[in-house]
Short mmCIF file of N, CA and C in Angstrom, two decimals:
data_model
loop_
_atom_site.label_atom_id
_atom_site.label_comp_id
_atom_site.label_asym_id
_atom_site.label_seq_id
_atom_site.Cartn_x
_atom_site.Cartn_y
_atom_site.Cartn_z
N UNK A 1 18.81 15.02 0.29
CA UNK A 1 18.81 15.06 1.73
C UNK A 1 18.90 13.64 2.27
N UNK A 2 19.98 13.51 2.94
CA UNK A 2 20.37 11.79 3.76
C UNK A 2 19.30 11.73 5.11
N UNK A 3 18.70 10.73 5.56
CA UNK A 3 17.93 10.47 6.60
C UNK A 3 19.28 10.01 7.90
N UNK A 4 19.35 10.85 8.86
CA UNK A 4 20.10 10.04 10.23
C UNK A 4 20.27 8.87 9.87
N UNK A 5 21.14 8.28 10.36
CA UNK A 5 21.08 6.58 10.10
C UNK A 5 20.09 6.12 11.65
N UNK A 6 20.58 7.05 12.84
CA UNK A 6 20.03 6.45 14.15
C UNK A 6 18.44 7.00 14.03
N UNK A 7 18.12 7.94 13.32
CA UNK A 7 16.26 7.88 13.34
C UNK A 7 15.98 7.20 12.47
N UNK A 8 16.42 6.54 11.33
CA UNK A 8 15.85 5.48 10.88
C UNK A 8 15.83 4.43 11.25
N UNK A 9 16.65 4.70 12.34
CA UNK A 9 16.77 3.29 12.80
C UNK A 9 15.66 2.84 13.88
N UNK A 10 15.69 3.98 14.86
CA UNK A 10 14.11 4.18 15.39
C UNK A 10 13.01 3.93 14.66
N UNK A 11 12.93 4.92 13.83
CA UNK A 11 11.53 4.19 13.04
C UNK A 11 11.48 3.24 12.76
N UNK A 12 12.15 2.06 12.33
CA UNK A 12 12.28 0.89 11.83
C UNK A 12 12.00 0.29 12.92
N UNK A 13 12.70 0.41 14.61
CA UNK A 13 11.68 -0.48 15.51
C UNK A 13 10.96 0.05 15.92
N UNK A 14 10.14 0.73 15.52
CA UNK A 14 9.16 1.74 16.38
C UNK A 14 8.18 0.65 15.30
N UNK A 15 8.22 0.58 13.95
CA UNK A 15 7.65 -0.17 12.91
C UNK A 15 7.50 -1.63 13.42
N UNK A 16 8.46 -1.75 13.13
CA UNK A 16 8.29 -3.50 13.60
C UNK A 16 7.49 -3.76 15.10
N UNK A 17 7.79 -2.98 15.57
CA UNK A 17 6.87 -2.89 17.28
C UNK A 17 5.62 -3.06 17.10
N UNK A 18 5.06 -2.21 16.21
CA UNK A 18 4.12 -1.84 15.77
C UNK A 18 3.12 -3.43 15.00
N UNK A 19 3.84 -3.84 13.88
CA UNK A 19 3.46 -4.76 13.20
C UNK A 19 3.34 -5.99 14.10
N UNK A 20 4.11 -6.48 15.02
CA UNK A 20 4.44 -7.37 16.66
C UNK A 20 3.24 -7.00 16.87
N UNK A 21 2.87 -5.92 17.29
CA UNK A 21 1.94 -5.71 18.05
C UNK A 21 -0.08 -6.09 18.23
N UNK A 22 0.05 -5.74 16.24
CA UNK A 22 -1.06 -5.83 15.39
C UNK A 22 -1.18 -7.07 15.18
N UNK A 23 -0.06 -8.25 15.21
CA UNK A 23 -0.43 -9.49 14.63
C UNK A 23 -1.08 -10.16 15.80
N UNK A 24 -1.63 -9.49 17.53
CA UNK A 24 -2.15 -10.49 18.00
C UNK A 24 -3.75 -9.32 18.59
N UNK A 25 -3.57 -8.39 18.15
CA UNK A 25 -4.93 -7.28 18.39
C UNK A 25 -4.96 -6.18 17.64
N UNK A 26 -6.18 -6.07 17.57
CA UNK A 26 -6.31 -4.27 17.01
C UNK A 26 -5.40 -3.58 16.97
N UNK A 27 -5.38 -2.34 15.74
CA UNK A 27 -4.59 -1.06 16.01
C UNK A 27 -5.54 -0.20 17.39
N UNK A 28 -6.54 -0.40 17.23
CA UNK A 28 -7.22 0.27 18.62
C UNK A 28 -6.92 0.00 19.76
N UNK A 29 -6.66 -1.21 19.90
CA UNK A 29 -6.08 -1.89 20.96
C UNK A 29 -4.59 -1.91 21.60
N UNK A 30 -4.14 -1.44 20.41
CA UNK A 30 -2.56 -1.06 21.06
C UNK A 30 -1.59 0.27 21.82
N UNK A 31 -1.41 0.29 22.80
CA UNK A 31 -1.05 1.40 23.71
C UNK A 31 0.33 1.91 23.25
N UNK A 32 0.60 3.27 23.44
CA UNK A 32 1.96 3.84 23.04
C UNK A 32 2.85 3.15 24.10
N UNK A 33 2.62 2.81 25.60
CA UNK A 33 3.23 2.36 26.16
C UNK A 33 3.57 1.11 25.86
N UNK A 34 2.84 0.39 25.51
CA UNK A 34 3.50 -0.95 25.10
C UNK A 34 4.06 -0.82 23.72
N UNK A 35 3.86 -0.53 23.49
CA UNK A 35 4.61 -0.12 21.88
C UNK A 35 6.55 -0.05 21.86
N UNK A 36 6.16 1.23 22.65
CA UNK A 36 7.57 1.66 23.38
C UNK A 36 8.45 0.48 24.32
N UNK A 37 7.90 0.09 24.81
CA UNK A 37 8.19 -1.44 25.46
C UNK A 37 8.75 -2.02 24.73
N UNK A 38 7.89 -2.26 23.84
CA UNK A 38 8.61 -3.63 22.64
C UNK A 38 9.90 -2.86 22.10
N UNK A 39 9.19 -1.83 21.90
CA UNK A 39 10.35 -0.93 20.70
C UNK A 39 12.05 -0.43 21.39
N UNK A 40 11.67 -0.76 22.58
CA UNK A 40 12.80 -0.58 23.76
C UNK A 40 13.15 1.38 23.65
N UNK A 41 12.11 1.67 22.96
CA UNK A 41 12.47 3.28 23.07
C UNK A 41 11.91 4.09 24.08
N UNK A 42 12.33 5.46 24.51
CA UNK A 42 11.67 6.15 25.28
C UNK A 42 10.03 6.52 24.87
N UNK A 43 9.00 7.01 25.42
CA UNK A 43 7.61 7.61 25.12
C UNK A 43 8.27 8.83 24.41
N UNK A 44 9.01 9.48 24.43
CA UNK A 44 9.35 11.11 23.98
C UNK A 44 9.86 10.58 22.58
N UNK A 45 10.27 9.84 22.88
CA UNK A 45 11.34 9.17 21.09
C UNK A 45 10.03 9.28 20.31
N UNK A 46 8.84 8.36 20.87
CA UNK A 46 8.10 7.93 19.99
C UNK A 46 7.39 8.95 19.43
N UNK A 47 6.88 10.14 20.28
CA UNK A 47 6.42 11.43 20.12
C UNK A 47 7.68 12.49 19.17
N UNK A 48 8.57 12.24 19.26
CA UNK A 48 9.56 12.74 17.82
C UNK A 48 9.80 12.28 17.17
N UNK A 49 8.92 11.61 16.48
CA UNK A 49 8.50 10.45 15.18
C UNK A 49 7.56 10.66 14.47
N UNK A 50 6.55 10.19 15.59
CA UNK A 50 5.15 10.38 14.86
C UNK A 50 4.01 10.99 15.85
N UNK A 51 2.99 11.38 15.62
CA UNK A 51 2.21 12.45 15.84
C UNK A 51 1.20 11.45 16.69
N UNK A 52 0.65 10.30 16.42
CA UNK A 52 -0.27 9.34 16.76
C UNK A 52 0.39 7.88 16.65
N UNK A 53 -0.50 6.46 16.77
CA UNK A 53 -0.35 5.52 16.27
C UNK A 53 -0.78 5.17 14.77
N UNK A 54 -1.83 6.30 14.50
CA UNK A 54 -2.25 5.73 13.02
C UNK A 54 -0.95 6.82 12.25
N UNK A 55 -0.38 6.98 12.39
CA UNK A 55 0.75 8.00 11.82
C UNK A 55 1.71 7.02 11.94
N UNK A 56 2.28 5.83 12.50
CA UNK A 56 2.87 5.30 12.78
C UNK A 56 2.51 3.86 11.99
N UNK A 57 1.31 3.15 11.93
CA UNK A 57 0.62 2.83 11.18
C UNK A 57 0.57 2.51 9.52
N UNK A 58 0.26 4.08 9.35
CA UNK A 58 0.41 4.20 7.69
C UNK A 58 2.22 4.09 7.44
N UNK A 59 2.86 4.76 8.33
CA UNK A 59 4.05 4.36 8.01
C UNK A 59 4.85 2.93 7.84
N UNK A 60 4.82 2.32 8.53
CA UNK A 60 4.92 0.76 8.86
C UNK A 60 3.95 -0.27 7.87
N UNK A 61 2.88 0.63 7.15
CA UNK A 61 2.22 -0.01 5.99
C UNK A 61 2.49 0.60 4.59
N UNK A 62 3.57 1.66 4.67
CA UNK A 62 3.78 2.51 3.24
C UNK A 62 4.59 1.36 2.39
N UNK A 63 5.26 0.15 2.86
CA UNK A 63 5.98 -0.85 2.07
C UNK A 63 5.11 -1.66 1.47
N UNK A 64 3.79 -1.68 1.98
CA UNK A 64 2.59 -1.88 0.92
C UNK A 64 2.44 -1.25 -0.22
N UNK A 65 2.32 -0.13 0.60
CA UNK A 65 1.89 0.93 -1.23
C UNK A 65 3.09 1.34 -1.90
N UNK A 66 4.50 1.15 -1.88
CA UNK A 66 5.55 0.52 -2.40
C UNK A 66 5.46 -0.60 -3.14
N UNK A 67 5.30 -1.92 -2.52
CA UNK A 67 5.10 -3.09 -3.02
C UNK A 67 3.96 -2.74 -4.16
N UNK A 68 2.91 -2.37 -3.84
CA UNK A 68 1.72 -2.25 -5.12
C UNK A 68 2.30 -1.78 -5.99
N UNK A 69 2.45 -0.24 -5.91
CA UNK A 69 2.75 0.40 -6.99
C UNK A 69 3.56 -0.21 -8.04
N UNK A 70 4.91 -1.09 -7.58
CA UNK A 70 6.16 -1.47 -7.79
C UNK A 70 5.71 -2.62 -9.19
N UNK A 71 4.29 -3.53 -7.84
CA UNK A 71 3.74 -4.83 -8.69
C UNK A 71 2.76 -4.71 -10.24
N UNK A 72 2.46 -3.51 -9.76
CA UNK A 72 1.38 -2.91 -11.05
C UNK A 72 2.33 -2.57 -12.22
N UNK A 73 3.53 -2.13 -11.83
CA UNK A 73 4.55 -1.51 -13.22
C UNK A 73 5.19 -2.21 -13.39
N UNK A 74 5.07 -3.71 -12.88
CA UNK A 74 6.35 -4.55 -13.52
C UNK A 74 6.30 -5.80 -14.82
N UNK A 75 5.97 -5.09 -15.23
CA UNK A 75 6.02 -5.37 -16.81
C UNK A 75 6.75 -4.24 -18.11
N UNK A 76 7.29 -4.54 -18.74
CA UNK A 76 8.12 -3.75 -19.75
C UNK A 76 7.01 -4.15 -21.09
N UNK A 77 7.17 -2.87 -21.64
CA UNK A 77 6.52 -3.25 -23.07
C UNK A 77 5.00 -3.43 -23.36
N UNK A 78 4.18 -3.91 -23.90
CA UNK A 78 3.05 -4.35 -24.34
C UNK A 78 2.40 -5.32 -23.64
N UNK A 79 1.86 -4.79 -21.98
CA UNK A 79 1.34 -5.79 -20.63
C UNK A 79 0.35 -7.02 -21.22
N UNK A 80 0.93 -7.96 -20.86
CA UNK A 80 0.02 -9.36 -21.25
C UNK A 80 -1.10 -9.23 -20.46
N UNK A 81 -2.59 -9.30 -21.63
CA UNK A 81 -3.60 -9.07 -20.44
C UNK A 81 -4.11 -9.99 -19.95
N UNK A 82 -4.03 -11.39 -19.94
CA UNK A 82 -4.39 -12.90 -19.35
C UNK A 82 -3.54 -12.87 -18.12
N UNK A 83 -2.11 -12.62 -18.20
CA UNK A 83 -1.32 -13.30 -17.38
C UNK A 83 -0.92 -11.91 -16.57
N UNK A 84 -1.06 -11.47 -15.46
CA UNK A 84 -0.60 -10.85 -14.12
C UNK A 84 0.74 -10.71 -13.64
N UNK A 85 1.47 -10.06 -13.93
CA UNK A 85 2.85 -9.90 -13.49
C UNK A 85 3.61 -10.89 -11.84
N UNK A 86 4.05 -11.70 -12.01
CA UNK A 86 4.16 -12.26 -11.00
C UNK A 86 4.76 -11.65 -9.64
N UNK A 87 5.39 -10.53 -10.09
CA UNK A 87 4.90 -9.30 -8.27
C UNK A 87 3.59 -8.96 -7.90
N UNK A 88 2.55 -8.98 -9.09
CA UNK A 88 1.44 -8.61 -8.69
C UNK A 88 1.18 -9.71 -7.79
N UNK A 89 0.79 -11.01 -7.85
CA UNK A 89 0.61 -12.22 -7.05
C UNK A 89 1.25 -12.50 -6.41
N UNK A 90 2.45 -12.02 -6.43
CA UNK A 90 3.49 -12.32 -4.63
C UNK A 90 2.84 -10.94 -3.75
N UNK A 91 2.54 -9.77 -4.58
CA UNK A 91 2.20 -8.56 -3.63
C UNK A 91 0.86 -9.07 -3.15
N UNK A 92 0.07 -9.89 -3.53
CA UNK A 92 -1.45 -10.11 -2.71
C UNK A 92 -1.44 -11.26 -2.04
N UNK A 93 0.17 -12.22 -2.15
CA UNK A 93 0.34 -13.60 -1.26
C UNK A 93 0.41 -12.60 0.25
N UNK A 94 1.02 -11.68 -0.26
CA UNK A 94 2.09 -11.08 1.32
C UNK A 94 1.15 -10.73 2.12
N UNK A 95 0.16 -10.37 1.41
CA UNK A 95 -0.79 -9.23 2.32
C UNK A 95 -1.82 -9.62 3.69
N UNK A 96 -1.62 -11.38 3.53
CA UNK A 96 -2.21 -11.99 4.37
C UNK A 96 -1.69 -11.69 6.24
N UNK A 97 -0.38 -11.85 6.31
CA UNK A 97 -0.13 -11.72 7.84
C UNK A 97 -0.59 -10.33 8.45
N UNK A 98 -0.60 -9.15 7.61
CA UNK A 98 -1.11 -8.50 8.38
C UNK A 98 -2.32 -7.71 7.98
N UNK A 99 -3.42 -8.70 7.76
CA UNK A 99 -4.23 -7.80 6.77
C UNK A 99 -5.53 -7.27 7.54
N UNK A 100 -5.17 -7.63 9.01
CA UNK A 100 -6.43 -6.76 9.60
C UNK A 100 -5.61 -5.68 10.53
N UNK A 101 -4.59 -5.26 9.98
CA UNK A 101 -3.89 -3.91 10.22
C UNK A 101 -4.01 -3.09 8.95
N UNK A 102 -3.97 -3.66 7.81
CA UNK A 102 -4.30 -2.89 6.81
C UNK A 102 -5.97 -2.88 6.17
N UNK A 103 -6.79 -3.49 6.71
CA UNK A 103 -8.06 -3.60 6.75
C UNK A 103 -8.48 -2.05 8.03
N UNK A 104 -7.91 -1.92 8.71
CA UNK A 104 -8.26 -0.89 9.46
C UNK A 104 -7.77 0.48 9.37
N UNK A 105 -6.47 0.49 8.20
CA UNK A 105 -6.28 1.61 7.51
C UNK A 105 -6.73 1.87 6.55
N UNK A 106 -7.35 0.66 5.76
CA UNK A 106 -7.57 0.84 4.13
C UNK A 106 -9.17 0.54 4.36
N UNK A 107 -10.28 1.52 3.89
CA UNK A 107 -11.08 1.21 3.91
C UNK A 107 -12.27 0.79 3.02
N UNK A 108 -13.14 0.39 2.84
CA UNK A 108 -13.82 -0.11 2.22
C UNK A 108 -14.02 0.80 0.66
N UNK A 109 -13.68 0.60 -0.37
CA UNK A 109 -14.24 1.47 -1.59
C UNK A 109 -12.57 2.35 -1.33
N UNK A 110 -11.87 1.92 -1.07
CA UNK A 110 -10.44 2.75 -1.19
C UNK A 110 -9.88 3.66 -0.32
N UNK A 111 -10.70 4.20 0.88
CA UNK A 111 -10.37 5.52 1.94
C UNK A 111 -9.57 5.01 2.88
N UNK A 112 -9.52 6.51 3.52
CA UNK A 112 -8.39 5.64 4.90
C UNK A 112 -7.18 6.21 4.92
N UNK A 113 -6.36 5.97 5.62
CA UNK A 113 -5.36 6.75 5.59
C UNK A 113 -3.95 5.91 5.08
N UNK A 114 -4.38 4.80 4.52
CA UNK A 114 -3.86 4.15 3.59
C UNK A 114 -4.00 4.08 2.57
N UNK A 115 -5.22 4.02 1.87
CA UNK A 115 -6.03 4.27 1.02
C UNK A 115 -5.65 5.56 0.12
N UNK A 116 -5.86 6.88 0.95
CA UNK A 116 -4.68 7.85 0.31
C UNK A 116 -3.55 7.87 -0.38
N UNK A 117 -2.56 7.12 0.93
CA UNK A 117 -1.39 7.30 0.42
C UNK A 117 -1.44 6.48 -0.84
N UNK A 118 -1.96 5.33 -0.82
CA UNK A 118 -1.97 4.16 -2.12
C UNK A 118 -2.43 5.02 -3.11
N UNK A 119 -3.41 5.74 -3.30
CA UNK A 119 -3.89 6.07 -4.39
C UNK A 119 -3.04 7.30 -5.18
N UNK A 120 -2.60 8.11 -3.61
CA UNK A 120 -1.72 9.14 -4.53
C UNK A 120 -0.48 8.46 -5.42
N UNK A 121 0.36 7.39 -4.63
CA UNK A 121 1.56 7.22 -5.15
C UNK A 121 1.31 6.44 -6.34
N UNK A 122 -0.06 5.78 -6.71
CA UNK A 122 -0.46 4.80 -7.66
C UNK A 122 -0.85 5.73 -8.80
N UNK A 123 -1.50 7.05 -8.52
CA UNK A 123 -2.10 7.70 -9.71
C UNK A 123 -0.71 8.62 -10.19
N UNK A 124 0.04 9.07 -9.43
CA UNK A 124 1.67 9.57 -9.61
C UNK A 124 2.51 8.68 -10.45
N UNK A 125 2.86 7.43 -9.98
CA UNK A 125 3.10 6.40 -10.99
C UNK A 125 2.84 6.32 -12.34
N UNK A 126 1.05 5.76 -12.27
CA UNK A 126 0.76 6.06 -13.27
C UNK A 126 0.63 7.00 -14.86
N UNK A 127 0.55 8.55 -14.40
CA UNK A 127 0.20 9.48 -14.84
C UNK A 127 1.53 9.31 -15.18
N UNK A 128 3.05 9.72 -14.73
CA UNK A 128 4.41 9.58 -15.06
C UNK A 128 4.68 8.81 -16.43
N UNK A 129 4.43 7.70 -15.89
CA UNK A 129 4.84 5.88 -17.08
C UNK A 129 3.76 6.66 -18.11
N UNK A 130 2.58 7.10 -18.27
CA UNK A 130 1.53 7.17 -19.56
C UNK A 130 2.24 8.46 -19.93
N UNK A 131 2.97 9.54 -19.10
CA UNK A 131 3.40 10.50 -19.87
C UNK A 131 4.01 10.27 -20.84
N UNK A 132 4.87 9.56 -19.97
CA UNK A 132 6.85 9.34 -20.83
C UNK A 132 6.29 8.34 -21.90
N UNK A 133 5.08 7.78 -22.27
CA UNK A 133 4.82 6.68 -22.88
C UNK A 133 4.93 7.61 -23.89
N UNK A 134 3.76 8.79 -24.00
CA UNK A 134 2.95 9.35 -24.88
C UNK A 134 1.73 8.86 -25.10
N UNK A 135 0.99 8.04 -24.10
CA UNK A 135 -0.59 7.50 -23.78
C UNK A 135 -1.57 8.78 -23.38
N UNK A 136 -2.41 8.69 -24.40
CA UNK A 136 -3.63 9.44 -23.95
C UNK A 136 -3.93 9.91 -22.51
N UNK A 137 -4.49 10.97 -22.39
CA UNK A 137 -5.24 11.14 -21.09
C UNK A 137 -4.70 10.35 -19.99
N UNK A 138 -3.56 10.92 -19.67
CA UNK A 138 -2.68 10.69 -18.44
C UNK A 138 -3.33 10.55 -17.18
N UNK A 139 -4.11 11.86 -16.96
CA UNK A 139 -4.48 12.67 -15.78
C UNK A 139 -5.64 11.00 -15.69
N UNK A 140 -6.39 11.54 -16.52
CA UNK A 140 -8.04 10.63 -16.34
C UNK A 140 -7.42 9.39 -16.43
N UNK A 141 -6.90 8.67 -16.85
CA UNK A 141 -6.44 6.88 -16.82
C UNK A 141 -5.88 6.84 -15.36
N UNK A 142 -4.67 7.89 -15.14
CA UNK A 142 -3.80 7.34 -13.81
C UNK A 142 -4.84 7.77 -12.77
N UNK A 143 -6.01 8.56 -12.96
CA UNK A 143 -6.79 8.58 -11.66
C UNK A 143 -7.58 7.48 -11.47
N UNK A 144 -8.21 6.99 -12.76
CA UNK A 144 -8.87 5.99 -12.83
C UNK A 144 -8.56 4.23 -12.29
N UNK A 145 -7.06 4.23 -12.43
CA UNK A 145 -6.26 3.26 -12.20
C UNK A 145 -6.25 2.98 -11.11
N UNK A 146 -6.04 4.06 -10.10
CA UNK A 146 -5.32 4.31 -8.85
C UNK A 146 -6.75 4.16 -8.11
N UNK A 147 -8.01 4.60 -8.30
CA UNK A 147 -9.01 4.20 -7.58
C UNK A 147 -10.22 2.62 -7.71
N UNK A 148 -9.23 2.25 -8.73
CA UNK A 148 -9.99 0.78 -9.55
C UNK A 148 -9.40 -0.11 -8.31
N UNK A 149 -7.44 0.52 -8.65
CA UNK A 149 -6.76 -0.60 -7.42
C UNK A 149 -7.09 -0.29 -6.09
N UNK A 150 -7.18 0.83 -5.51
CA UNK A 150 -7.53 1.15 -4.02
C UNK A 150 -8.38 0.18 -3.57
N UNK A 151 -9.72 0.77 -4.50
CA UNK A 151 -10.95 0.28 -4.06
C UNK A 151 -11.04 -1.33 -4.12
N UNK A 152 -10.90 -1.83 -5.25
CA UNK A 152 -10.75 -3.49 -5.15
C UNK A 152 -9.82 -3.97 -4.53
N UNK A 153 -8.65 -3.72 -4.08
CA UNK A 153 -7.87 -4.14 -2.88
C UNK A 153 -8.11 -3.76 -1.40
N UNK A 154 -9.24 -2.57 -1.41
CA UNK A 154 -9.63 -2.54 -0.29
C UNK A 154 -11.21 -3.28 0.21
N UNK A 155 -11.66 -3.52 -1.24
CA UNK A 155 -13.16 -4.30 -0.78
C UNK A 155 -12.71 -5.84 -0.61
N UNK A 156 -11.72 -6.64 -1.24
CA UNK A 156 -11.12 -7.94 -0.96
C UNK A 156 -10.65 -7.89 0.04
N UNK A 157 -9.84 -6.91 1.06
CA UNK A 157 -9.37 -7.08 2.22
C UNK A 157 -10.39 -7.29 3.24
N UNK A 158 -11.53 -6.36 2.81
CA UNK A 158 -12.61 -6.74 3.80
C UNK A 158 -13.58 -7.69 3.75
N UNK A 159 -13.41 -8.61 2.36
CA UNK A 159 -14.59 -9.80 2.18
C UNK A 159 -15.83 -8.88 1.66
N UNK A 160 -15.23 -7.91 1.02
CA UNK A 160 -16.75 -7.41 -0.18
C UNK A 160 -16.43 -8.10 -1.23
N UNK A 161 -15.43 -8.52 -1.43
CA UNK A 161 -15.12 -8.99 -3.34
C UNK A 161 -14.33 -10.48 -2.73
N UNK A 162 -15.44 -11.90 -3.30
CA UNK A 162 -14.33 -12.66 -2.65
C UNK A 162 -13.27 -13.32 -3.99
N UNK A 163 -12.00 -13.94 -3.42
CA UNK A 163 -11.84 -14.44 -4.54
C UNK A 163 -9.92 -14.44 -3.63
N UNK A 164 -9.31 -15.77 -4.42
CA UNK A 164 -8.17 -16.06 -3.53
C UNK A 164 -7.53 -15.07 -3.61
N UNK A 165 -5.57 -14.87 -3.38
CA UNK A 165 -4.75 -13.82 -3.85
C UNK A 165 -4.96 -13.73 -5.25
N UNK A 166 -4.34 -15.39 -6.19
CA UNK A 166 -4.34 -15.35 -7.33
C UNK A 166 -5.88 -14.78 -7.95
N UNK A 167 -6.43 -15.44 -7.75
CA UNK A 167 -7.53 -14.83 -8.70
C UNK A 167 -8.45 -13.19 -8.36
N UNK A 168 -7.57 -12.71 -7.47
CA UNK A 168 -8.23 -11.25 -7.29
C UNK A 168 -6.80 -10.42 -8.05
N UNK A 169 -5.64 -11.26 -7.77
CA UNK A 169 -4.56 -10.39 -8.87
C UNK A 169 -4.93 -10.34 -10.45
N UNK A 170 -5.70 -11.56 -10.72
CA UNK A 170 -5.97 -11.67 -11.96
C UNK A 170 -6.65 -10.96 -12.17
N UNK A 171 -8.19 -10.76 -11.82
CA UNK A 171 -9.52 -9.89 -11.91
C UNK A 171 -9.07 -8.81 -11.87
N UNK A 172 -7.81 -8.14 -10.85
CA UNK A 172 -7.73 -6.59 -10.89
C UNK A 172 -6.64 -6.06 -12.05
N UNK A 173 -6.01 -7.54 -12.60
CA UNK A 173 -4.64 -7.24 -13.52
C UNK A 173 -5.80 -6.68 -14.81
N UNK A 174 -6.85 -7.44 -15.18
CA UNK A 174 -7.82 -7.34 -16.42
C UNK A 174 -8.37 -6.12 -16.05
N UNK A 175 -8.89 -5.58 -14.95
CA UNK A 175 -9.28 -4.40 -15.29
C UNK A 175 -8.53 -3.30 -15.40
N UNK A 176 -7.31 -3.15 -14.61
CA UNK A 176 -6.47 -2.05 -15.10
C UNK A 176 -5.43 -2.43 -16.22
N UNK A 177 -5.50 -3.58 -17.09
CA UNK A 177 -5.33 -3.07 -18.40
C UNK A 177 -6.81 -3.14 -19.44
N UNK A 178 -7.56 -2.83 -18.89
CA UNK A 178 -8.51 -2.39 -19.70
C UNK A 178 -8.75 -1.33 -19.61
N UNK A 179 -8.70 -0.68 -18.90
CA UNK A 179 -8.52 1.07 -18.41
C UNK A 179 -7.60 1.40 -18.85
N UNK A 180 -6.58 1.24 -19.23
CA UNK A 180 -4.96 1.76 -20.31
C UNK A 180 -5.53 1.20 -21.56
N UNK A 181 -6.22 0.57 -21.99
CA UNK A 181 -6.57 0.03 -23.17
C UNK A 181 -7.50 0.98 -23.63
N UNK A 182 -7.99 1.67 -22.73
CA UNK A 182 -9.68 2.44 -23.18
C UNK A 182 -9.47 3.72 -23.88
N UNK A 183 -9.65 4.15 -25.37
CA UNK A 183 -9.73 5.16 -25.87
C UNK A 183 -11.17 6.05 -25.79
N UNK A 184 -10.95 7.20 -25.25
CA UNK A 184 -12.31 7.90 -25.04
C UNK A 184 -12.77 8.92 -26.14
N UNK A 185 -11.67 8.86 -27.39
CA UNK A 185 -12.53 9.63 -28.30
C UNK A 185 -12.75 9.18 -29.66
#
């Protein structure tokens, strides 16, 4: 199934409106009317899109949980466990400009309505790559994975876990290959 080219194209400034918007206040703080303003679209456009602003939101932040997922699997072969895939550490450089838009979707210990989506598409990922591997306990590792990364990318966003990009990519690269490393019987 092909997406319109002209509603993606909407969404895309309905998105960027959005992200404009967040880099100088709250998602609470931002009105559909001004939104639409920036976005140069009608109020009705925006309402045959998305349902709310946090619907709008998680969307305009799903290139996050893209980017993660993307940074966690990019390694081929036998993952070096010292050294961190260097998407992993460009994916936690990036996260700075807008990270109290994703601090207000992603919440503390992994929830949120970012938080979700991250975890489903991370434990989906996961569970997939350990199938096709032939790795143990698919189900239990890729759940385990997916809420190790949620949660520690969501307690560093909020200043529960401190520690720079690099060294929280590192700390979280060691524990989720120690969790693929872990035999439980």
């Amino acid at each position: 199934m092909h997406e319109d080219p002209r509603a993606a194209r909407t969404r895309a400034k309905l998105r960027q409106a959005l992200l404009e918007e967040c880099s100088s206040r709250p998602l609470a703080e931002v009105s559909v009317a001004a939104l639409v303003r920036r976005a140069k679209v009608g109020r009705a456009t925006f309402y045959l899109h998305y349902t709310d602003l946090e619907a709008l939101a998680v969307d305009a932040c799903a290139d996050v949980v893209r980017e993660a997922v993307d940074a966690l699997h990019a390694w081929r072969g036998t993952p070096d466990p010292v050294t961190p895939p260097p998407a992993l550490l460009a994916f936690f450089d990036r996260l700075t400009p807008h990270a109290g838009l994703y601090r207000e979707l992603l919440r503390p210990g992994g929830g949120g309505p970012l938080g979700r989506t991250l975890h489903e598409d991370l434990r989906n990922r996961s569970r997939t790559e350990r199938t096709l591997a032939g790795a143990p306990e698919p189900d239990l590792i890729a759940s385990a994975v997916a809420a190790t990364f949620a949660g520690v990318l969501a307690d560093w966003l909020h200043g529960l876990v401190e520690a720079t990009p690099a060294g929280i990519a590192q700390r979280v690269w060691l524990l989720l290959v120690t969790l693929h490393r872990t035999r439980l019987t």
